[in-house]
């Protein structure tokens, strides 16, 4: 039987000055010396919950033997989180900066108290504990692939370099990686800002790929709601690679439709649409058809997808606003699958929404972790110039001038 | 390609006195006369969303041609909803009653504004529109299988017969079923209260059955979190029927463990545990092993499940309190599946929780609708005396004295 997460790993007894970690049923006899691989020893409030669920973490820089400390260079806030902050403060950069600083100061991590979401970070490995299983070394430039919502964090520069206008947050500080964590070294062949933006959303294309590849339909139709965004465009690319016969991209307005069209392979002009062809090569652009509809309007969305070749066998929701569950469900064929990646997804709206329209669809909570997800996503970027162009354009729009650290 | 939900059905032009329904892209040319099968014509606020997402519905008793009006005899509030009401009003029955009446009066439906969930109802068919596809006739005793959260409802007896102490709510009033709805005639061979309680949760055993039957493992281990509850015990029974080699029931305290043990087949005394045997027959009780742990404590839950034969290949979450995502994820083997049925599930906690512990599990939003779900659940009750005993005991505990209507 598969080895449990909770199997103890090696280590000595409690060290001097270290408080034994009490978790009820003892996780392992040496939790206080080696650190729980899940980071339980950093949970201050309430005691006994996992770091992601905790209100407050201990972000002290001194590391446990299985931890890694990272000198942070950039945070990439989750889209839903940044949207919430921007809307709550009417886009005022000073207030947004102050809000982020206050969250990190009081919680010891960057977890938006409204959305519950976090984001990712890049930085340079500073110190590696002797028992860290992550295979990192001081000096490695990395991106974390576990959420900021569970990562102990201290910001030391008051976010002075952040303009408060995008989710990319240059900063100085430190973060802690637990034993059971995931980090990827930044690739040498791609700019750091691009690699981070890709890794931030790499779970979506990886899971989309897996679902589409397993799809029972011989010619799967895949709808991507939010196809011009970072996770949406990568998921569209993944769907094609996995064998989708037709990929329909849903965007909220003409500006995003234009982004998608203009990201087509070099030589293709704006407005050029092509028919779906065999999988992978020979299909320019990011999607096979673009439709414009408000994702929060279920009737409009499903009608739009129908008109472009739907209903879909697989629908992927990559938008960061609430209220998109109904449309995704209505747009999906009986027996199909809806994958929710948006952190604005409401569980009850999805569950009740499907039941309410007697829709027999499989609904997945988009798991941000699929083994090999970073590699898959980076390879898609390398292989698909249209997706890379789209990503780069989004980064350029929000650029604060700090690239390639 | 599968026919879309949105294909128009037949009907005439707008009738006198009826306001045309405007939904942007016209759903069908005669929406205002025939009624949208999705019930859009009953949405008052905000316009254009589906009934489940709406703040307010129009519960007028006059029906559109494809609707059915039901004389309500009983509401069965969703567990999460009733718990919230009970806690918000310190268990005070008068306040709970007043709260439900106020919700229904202002919203035109029984959707808890905090949890977003609803429940089910039973009643007698009063009037059937000439174009209703549901196959019902006046006088049929039915249970609705779509949520109260989208069902237009009027209560006419001030809930005078409800003691406010359980989620079973005897009442008088009327409810409306849309063209696309699901209702099941109450079986003749089971008491109405029991049938309703079963149908209220029939999505859970049906989806559990489907997932366990497809499980790759030759001897699937299934963990049911909340195994002594109505959906949990039925899901445990379904897991066995689908071929689970071992079913582990997790309960929060000794009282629920005792409920499970005492529900064993006649002749088995309390405290008797048996080993897992071949599927279906010969296995008394509801589960093969009972463990006690707080579902909100991920370490405790996963350790408890491990100790009883886990990690699980399939974990089913049937508890009605928040904070259970982490434990379910940790208790599940890599490559396994977690099915969330609890309406208290947080999407972000599940998504980030799995990612945060690098857990490659498939996480399903428990869809309350699976074709044939009512029949499957009723058959489980008929075939499994232990589950029936458990259900009956729960009903007896909360009985207000009104049975078998």
PDB file of N, CA and C in Angstrom, chain A residues 316-388:
ATOM      1  N   UNK A 316     -12.854  23.940 -19.238  1.00  0.00           N
ATOM      2  CA  UNK A 316     -11.837  24.343 -18.272  1.00  0.00           C
ATOM      3  C   UNK A 316     -12.114  25.793 -17.874  1.00  0.00           C
ATOM      4  N   UNK A 317     -12.277  26.018 -16.587  1.00  0.00           N
ATOM      5  CA  UNK A 317     -12.633  27.354 -16.111  1.00  0.00           C
ATOM      6  C   UNK A 317     -11.401  28.031 -15.540  1.00  0.00           C
ATOM      7  N   UNK A 318     -10.951  29.069 -16.231  1.00  0.00           N
ATOM      8  CA  UNK A 318      -9.726  29.758 -15.832  1.00  0.00           C
ATOM      9  C   UNK A 318      -9.950  31.247 -15.600  1.00  0.00           C
ATOM     10  N   UNK A 319     -11.143  31.619 -15.200  1.00  0.00           N
ATOM     11  CA  UNK A 319     -11.375  33.029 -14.946  1.00  0.00           C
ATOM     12  C   UNK A 319     -11.288  33.308 -13.464  1.00  0.00           C
ATOM     13  N   UNK A 320     -11.039  34.572 -13.114  1.00  0.00           N
ATOM     14  CA  UNK A 320     -10.829  34.893 -11.711  1.00  0.00           C
ATOM     15  C   UNK A 320     -11.965  35.693 -11.096  1.00  0.00           C
ATOM     16  N   UNK A 321     -13.148  35.584 -11.673  1.00  0.00           N
ATOM     17  CA  UNK A 321     -14.295  36.246 -11.060  1.00  0.00           C
ATOM     18  C   UNK A 321     -15.304  35.200 -10.601  1.00  0.00           C
ATOM     19  N   UNK A 322     -16.078  35.515  -9.586  1.00  0.00           N
ATOM     20  CA  UNK A 322     -17.084  34.556  -9.112  1.00  0.00           C
ATOM     21  C   UNK A 322     -18.248  34.418 -10.098  1.00  0.00           C
ATOM     22  N   UNK A 323     -18.978  33.365  -9.956  1.00  0.00           N
ATOM     23  CA  UNK A 323     -20.235  33.216 -10.689  1.00  0.00           C
ATOM     24  C   UNK A 323     -20.139  32.503 -12.029  1.00  0.00           C
ATOM     25  N   UNK A 324     -19.044  31.801 -12.255  1.00  0.00           N
ATOM     26  CA  UNK A 324     -18.849  31.180 -13.570  1.00  0.00           C
ATOM     27  C   UNK A 324     -19.223  29.701 -13.606  1.00  0.00           C
ATOM     28  N   UNK A 325     -19.723  29.200 -12.493  1.00  0.00           N
ATOM     29  CA  UNK A 325     -19.967  27.758 -12.429  1.00  0.00           C
ATOM     30  C   UNK A 325     -21.086  27.320 -13.379  1.00  0.00           C
ATOM     31  N   UNK A 326     -22.190  28.067 -13.357  1.00  0.00           N
ATOM     32  CA  UNK A 326     -23.363  27.659 -14.132  1.00  0.00           C
ATOM     33  C   UNK A 326     -23.089  27.562 -15.614  1.00  0.00           C
ATOM     34  N   UNK A 327     -22.384  28.544 -16.131  1.00  0.00           N
ATOM     35  CA  UNK A 327     -22.092  28.548 -17.571  1.00  0.00           C
ATOM     36  C   UNK A 327     -21.223  27.377 -17.973  1.00  0.00           C
ATOM     37  N   UNK A 328     -20.227  27.086 -17.158  1.00  0.00           N
ATOM     38  CA  UNK A 328     -19.336  25.978 -17.463  1.00  0.00           C
ATOM     39  C   UNK A 328     -20.117  24.664 -17.490  1.00  0.00           C
ATOM     40  N   UNK A 329     -21.026  24.519 -16.542  1.00  0.00           N
ATOM     41  CA  UNK A 329     -21.804  23.283 -16.462  1.00  0.00           C
ATOM     42  C   UNK A 329     -22.752  23.164 -17.655  1.00  0.00           C
ATOM     43  N   UNK A 330     -23.460  24.234 -17.948  1.00  0.00           N
ATOM     44  CA  UNK A 330     -24.418  24.185 -19.055  1.00  0.00           C
ATOM     45  C   UNK A 330     -23.734  23.955 -20.391  1.00  0.00           C
ATOM     46  N   UNK A 331     -22.496  24.407 -20.514  1.00  0.00           N
ATOM     47  CA  UNK A 331     -21.781  24.288 -21.778  1.00  0.00           C
ATOM     48  C   UNK A 331     -21.205  22.903 -22.006  1.00  0.00           C
ATOM     49  N   UNK A 332     -21.307  22.035 -21.018  1.00  0.00           N
ATOM     50  CA  UNK A 332     -20.642  20.732 -21.071  1.00  0.00           C
ATOM     51  C   UNK A 332     -21.650  19.628 -21.360  1.00  0.00           C
ATOM     52  N   UNK A 333     -21.252  18.725 -22.233  1.00  0.00           N
ATOM     53  CA  UNK A 333     -22.132  17.622 -22.600  1.00  0.00           C
ATOM     54  C   UNK A 333     -22.336  16.664 -21.435  1.00  0.00           C
ATOM     55  N   UNK A 334     -23.456  15.959 -21.466  1.00  0.00           N
ATOM     56  CA  UNK A 334     -23.676  14.928 -20.462  1.00  0.00           C
ATOM     57  C   UNK A 334     -22.519  13.937 -20.511  1.00  0.00           C
ATOM     58  N   UNK A 335     -22.044  13.573 -19.344  1.00  0.00           N
ATOM     59  CA  UNK A 335     -20.905  12.660 -19.302  1.00  0.00           C
ATOM     60  C   UNK A 335     -19.554  13.353 -19.442  1.00  0.00           C
ATOM     61  N   UNK A 336     -19.579  14.656 -19.665  1.00  0.00           N
ATOM     62  CA  UNK A 336     -18.334  15.401 -19.826  1.00  0.00           C
ATOM     63  C   UNK A 336     -17.737  15.796 -18.490  1.00  0.00           C
ATOM     64  N   UNK A 337     -16.673  16.603 -18.577  1.00  0.00           N
ATOM     65  CA  UNK A 337     -15.935  17.007 -17.389  1.00  0.00           C
ATOM     66  C   UNK A 337     -15.743  18.506 -17.356  1.00  0.00           C
ATOM     67  N   UNK A 338     -15.940  19.078 -16.181  1.00  0.00           N
ATOM     68  CA  UNK A 338     -15.628  20.486 -15.959  1.00  0.00           C
ATOM     69  C   UNK A 338     -14.468  20.540 -14.983  1.00  0.00           C
ATOM     70  N   UNK A 339     -13.430  21.291 -15.334  1.00  0.00           N
ATOM     71  CA  UNK A 339     -12.302  21.453 -14.426  1.00  0.00           C
ATOM     72  C   UNK A 339     -12.296  22.906 -13.958  1.00  0.00           C
ATOM     73  N   UNK A 340     -12.453  23.096 -12.673  1.00  0.00           N
ATOM     74  CA  UNK A 340     -12.455  24.443 -12.109  1.00  0.00           C
ATOM     75  C   UNK A 340     -11.060  24.770 -11.592  1.00  0.00           C
ATOM     76  N   UNK A 341     -10.440  25.784 -12.209  1.00  0.00           N
ATOM     77  CA  UNK A 341      -9.155  26.237 -11.686  1.00  0.00           C
ATOM     78  C   UNK A 341      -9.261  27.574 -10.975  1.00  0.00           C
ATOM     79  N   UNK A 342     -10.321  28.277 -11.247  1.00  0.00           N
ATOM     80  CA  UNK A 342     -10.421  29.615 -10.675  1.00  0.00           C
ATOM     81  C   UNK A 342     -10.557  29.536  -9.172  1.00  0.00           C
ATOM     82  N   UNK A 343      -9.756  30.332  -8.468  1.00  0.00           N
ATOM     83  CA  UNK A 343      -9.855  30.383  -7.012  1.00  0.00           C
ATOM     84  C   UNK A 343     -11.108  31.130  -6.565  1.00  0.00           C
ATOM     85  N   UNK A 344     -11.840  31.678  -7.519  1.00  0.00           N
ATOM     86  CA  UNK A 344     -13.112  32.317  -7.171  1.00  0.00           C
ATOM     87  C   UNK A 344     -14.277  31.335  -7.259  1.00  0.00           C
ATOM     88  N   UNK A 345     -13.985  30.079  -7.542  1.00  0.00           N
ATOM     89  CA  UNK A 345     -15.043  29.080  -7.681  1.00  0.00           C
ATOM     90  C   UNK A 345     -15.728  28.834  -6.340  1.00  0.00           C
ATOM     91  N   UNK A 346     -17.039  28.783  -6.377  1.00  0.00           N
ATOM     92  CA  UNK A 346     -17.807  28.429  -5.187  1.00  0.00           C
ATOM     93  C   UNK A 346     -18.182  26.957  -5.260  1.00  0.00           C
ATOM     94  N   UNK A 347     -17.798  26.207  -4.239  1.00  0.00           N
ATOM     95  CA  UNK A 347     -18.117  24.783  -4.217  1.00  0.00           C
ATOM     96  C   UNK A 347     -19.626  24.559  -4.294  1.00  0.00           C
ATOM     97  N   UNK A 348     -20.382  25.258  -3.480  1.00  0.00           N
ATOM     98  CA  UNK A 348     -21.825  25.021  -3.471  1.00  0.00           C
ATOM     99  C   UNK A 348     -22.463  25.422  -4.789  1.00  0.00           C
ATOM    100  N   UNK A 349     -22.001  26.502  -5.388  1.00  0.00           N
ATOM    101  CA  UNK A 349     -22.584  26.898  -6.671  1.00  0.00           C
ATOM    102  C   UNK A 349     -22.346  25.830  -7.726  1.00  0.00           C
ATOM    103  N   UNK A 350     -21.168  25.215  -7.699  1.00  0.00           N
ATOM    104  CA  UNK A 350     -20.887  24.160  -8.672  1.00  0.00           C
ATOM    105  C   UNK A 350     -21.738  22.918  -8.385  1.00  0.00           C
ATOM    106  N   UNK A 351     -21.727  22.490  -7.141  1.00  0.00           N
ATOM    107  CA  UNK A 351     -22.454  21.270  -6.785  1.00  0.00           C
ATOM    108  C   UNK A 351     -23.949  21.418  -7.030  1.00  0.00           C
ATOM    109  N   UNK A 352     -24.503  22.500  -6.530  1.00  0.00           N
ATOM    110  CA  UNK A 352     -25.942  22.700  -6.687  1.00  0.00           C
ATOM    111  C   UNK A 352     -26.298  23.071  -8.110  1.00  0.00           C
ATOM    112  N   UNK A 353     -25.376  23.746  -8.772  1.00  0.00           N
ATOM    113  CA  UNK A 353     -25.644  24.152 -10.146  1.00  0.00           C
ATOM    114  C   UNK A 353     -25.822  22.963 -11.059  1.00  0.00           C
ATOM    115  N   UNK A 354     -24.954  21.975 -10.936  1.00  0.00           N
ATOM    116  CA  UNK A 354     -25.057  20.800 -11.798  1.00  0.00           C
ATOM    117  C   UNK A 354     -26.320  20.015 -11.484  1.00  0.00           C
ATOM    118  N   UNK A 355     -26.561  19.831 -10.208  1.00  0.00           N
ATOM    119  CA  UNK A 355     -27.746  19.100  -9.788  1.00  0.00           C
ATOM    120  C   UNK A 355     -29.003  19.821 -10.246  1.00  0.00           C
ATOM    121  N   UNK A 356     -28.972  21.120 -10.156  1.00  0.00           N
ATOM    122  CA  UNK A 356     -30.153  21.921 -10.461  1.00  0.00           C
ATOM    123  C   UNK A 356     -30.579  21.859 -11.912  1.00  0.00           C
ATOM    124  N   UNK A 357     -29.642  21.556 -12.809  1.00  0.00           N
ATOM    125  CA  UNK A 357     -30.012  21.419 -14.212  1.00  0.00           C
ATOM    126  C   UNK A 357     -29.869  19.972 -14.671  1.00  0.00           C
ATOM    127  N   UNK A 358     -29.888  19.074 -13.693  1.00  0.00           N
ATOM    128  CA  UNK A 358     -29.807  17.642 -14.005  1.00  0.00           C
ATOM    129  C   UNK A 358     -28.659  17.346 -14.966  1.00  0.00           C
ATOM    130  N   UNK A 359     -27.497  17.873 -14.621  1.00  0.00           N
ATOM    131  CA  UNK A 359     -26.351  17.731 -15.483  1.00  0.00           C
ATOM    132  C   UNK A 359     -25.413  16.667 -14.928  1.00  0.00           C
ATOM    133  N   UNK A 360     -25.238  15.581 -15.680  1.00  0.00           N
ATOM    134  CA  UNK A 360     -24.370  14.503 -15.243  1.00  0.00           C
ATOM    135  C   UNK A 360     -22.960  14.768 -15.757  1.00  0.00           C
ATOM    136  N   UNK A 361     -22.292  15.698 -15.106  1.00  0.00           N
ATOM    137  CA  UNK A 361     -20.918  16.008 -15.483  1.00  0.00           C
ATOM    138  C   UNK A 361     -20.015  15.761 -14.298  1.00  0.00           C
ATOM    139  N   UNK A 362     -18.779  15.379 -14.590  1.00  0.00           N
ATOM    140  CA  UNK A 362     -17.760  15.227 -13.565  1.00  0.00           C
ATOM    141  C   UNK A 362     -17.143  16.587 -13.333  1.00  0.00           C
ATOM    142  N   UNK A 363     -17.102  16.998 -12.073  1.00  0.00           N
ATOM    143  CA  UNK A 363     -16.557  18.327 -11.778  1.00  0.00           C
ATOM    144  C   UNK A 363     -15.317  18.174 -10.908  1.00  0.00           C
ATOM    145  N   UNK A 364     -14.224  18.673 -11.428  1.00  0.00           N
ATOM    146  CA  UNK A 364     -12.965  18.541 -10.708  1.00  0.00           C
ATOM    147  C   UNK A 364     -12.565  19.840 -10.023  1.00  0.00           C
ATOM    148  N   UNK A 365     -12.129  19.716  -8.786  1.00  0.00           N
ATOM    149  CA  UNK A 365     -11.442  20.819  -8.124  1.00  0.00           C
ATOM    150  C   UNK A 365     -10.033  20.821  -8.702  1.00  0.00           C
ATOM    151  N   UNK A 366      -9.688  21.882  -9.414  1.00  0.00           N
ATOM    152  CA  UNK A 366      -8.390  21.898 -10.086  1.00  0.00           C
ATOM    153  C   UNK A 366      -7.252  21.812  -9.096  1.00  0.00           C
ATOM    154  N   UNK A 367      -6.584  20.692  -9.114  1.00  0.00           N
ATOM    155  CA  UNK A 367      -5.453  20.471  -8.220  1.00  0.00           C
ATOM    156  C   UNK A 367      -4.238  21.141  -8.832  1.00  0.00           C
ATOM    157  N   UNK A 368      -3.648  22.040  -8.105  1.00  0.00           N
ATOM    158  CA  UNK A 368      -2.489  22.761  -8.633  1.00  0.00           C
ATOM    159  C   UNK A 368      -1.250  21.901  -8.767  1.00  0.00           C
ATOM    160  N   UNK A 369      -1.316  20.679  -8.285  1.00  0.00           N
ATOM    161  CA  UNK A 369      -0.138  19.826  -8.354  1.00  0.00           C
ATOM    162  C   UNK A 369      -0.437  18.584  -9.187  1.00  0.00           C
ATOM    163  N   UNK A 370       0.313  18.435 -10.237  1.00  0.00           N
ATOM    164  CA  UNK A 370       0.325  17.198 -11.006  1.00  0.00           C
ATOM    165  C   UNK A 370       1.804  16.904 -11.232  1.00  0.00           C
ATOM    166  N   UNK A 371       2.265  15.696 -10.970  1.00  0.00           N
ATOM    167  CA  UNK A 371       3.695  15.429 -11.143  1.00  0.00           C
ATOM    168  C   UNK A 371       4.161  15.829 -12.544  1.00  0.00           C
ATOM    169  N   UNK A 372       5.258  16.542 -12.595  1.00  0.00           N
ATOM    170  CA  UNK A 372       5.801  16.982 -13.878  1.00  0.00           C
ATOM    171  C   UNK A 372       5.154  18.227 -14.439  1.00  0.00           C
ATOM    172  N   UNK A 373       4.351  18.887 -13.633  1.00  0.00           N
ATOM    173  CA  UNK A 373       3.570  20.007 -14.171  1.00  0.00           C
ATOM    174  C   UNK A 373       4.421  21.184 -14.624  1.00  0.00           C
ATOM    175  N   UNK A 374       5.486  21.479 -13.889  1.00  0.00           N
ATOM    176  CA  UNK A 374       6.310  22.621 -14.296  1.00  0.00           C
ATOM    177  C   UNK A 374       6.986  22.351 -15.629  1.00  0.00           C
ATOM    178  N   UNK A 375       7.501  21.137 -15.766  1.00  0.00           N
ATOM    179  CA  UNK A 375       8.195  20.784 -17.001  1.00  0.00           C
ATOM    180  C   UNK A 375       7.231  20.824 -18.183  1.00  0.00           C
ATOM    181  N   UNK A 376       6.024  20.288 -17.975  1.00  0.00           N
ATOM    182  CA  UNK A 376       5.038  20.282 -19.062  1.00  0.00           C
ATOM    183  C   UNK A 376       4.715  21.690 -19.508  1.00  0.00           C
ATOM    184  N   UNK A 377       4.486  22.555 -18.528  1.00  0.00           N
ATOM    185  CA  UNK A 377       4.100  23.922 -18.869  1.00  0.00           C
ATOM    186  C   UNK A 377       5.244  24.674 -19.555  1.00  0.00           C
ATOM    187  N   UNK A 378       6.442  24.518 -19.049  1.00  0.00           N
ATOM    188  CA  UNK A 378       7.581  25.201 -19.676  1.00  0.00           C
ATOM    189  C   UNK A 378       7.803  24.679 -21.093  1.00  0.00           C
ATOM    190  N   UNK A 379       7.601  23.385 -21.282  1.00  0.00           N
ATOM    191  CA  UNK A 379       7.758  22.839 -22.632  1.00  0.00           C
ATOM    192  C   UNK A 379       6.694  23.377 -23.585  1.00  0.00           C
ATOM    193  N   UNK A 380       5.485  23.573 -23.093  1.00  0.00           N
ATOM    194  CA  UNK A 380       4.437  24.153 -23.941  1.00  0.00           C
ATOM    195  C   UNK A 380       4.831  25.563 -24.376  1.00  0.00           C
ATOM    196  N   UNK A 381       5.351  26.311 -23.457  1.00  0.00           N
ATOM    197  CA  UNK A 381       5.800  27.673 -23.783  1.00  0.00           C
ATOM    198  C   UNK A 381       6.907  27.641 -24.824  1.00  0.00           C
ATOM    199  N   UNK A 382       7.826  26.705 -24.656  1.00  0.00           N
ATOM    200  CA  UNK A 382       8.932  26.620 -25.614  1.00  0.00           C
ATOM    201  C   UNK A 382       8.421  26.214 -26.996  1.00  0.00           C
ATOM    202  N   UNK A 383       7.427  25.309 -27.009  1.00  0.00           N
ATOM    203  CA  UNK A 383       6.993  24.715 -28.277  1.00  0.00           C
ATOM    204  C   UNK A 383       5.934  25.534 -29.000  1.00  0.00           C
ATOM    205  N   UNK A 384       5.253  26.438 -28.279  1.00  0.00           N
ATOM    206  CA  UNK A 384       4.100  27.119 -28.863  1.00  0.00           C
ATOM    207  C   UNK A 384       4.318  28.624 -28.859  1.00  0.00           C
ATOM    208  N   UNK A 385       4.852  29.143 -29.958  1.00  0.00           N
ATOM    209  CA  UNK A 385       5.174  30.569 -30.004  1.00  0.00           C
ATOM    210  C   UNK A 385       3.965  31.465 -29.714  1.00  0.00           C
ATOM    211  N   UNK A 386       2.785  31.014 -30.119  1.00  0.00           N
ATOM    212  CA  UNK A 386       1.598  31.847 -29.900  1.00  0.00           C
ATOM    213  C   UNK A 386       1.325  32.015 -28.409  1.00  0.00           C
ATOM    214  N   UNK A 387       1.461  30.939 -27.652  1.00  0.00           N
ATOM    215  CA  UNK A 387       1.222  31.032 -26.207  1.00  0.00           C
ATOM    216  C   UNK A 387       2.316  31.864 -25.549  1.00  0.00           C
ATOM    217  N   UNK A 388       3.523  31.665 -26.007  1.00  0.00           N
ATOM    218  CA  UNK A 388       4.620  32.460 -25.439  1.00  0.00           C
ATOM    219  C   UNK A 388       4.405  33.944 -25.711  1.00  0.00           C
TER     220      UNK A 388
END
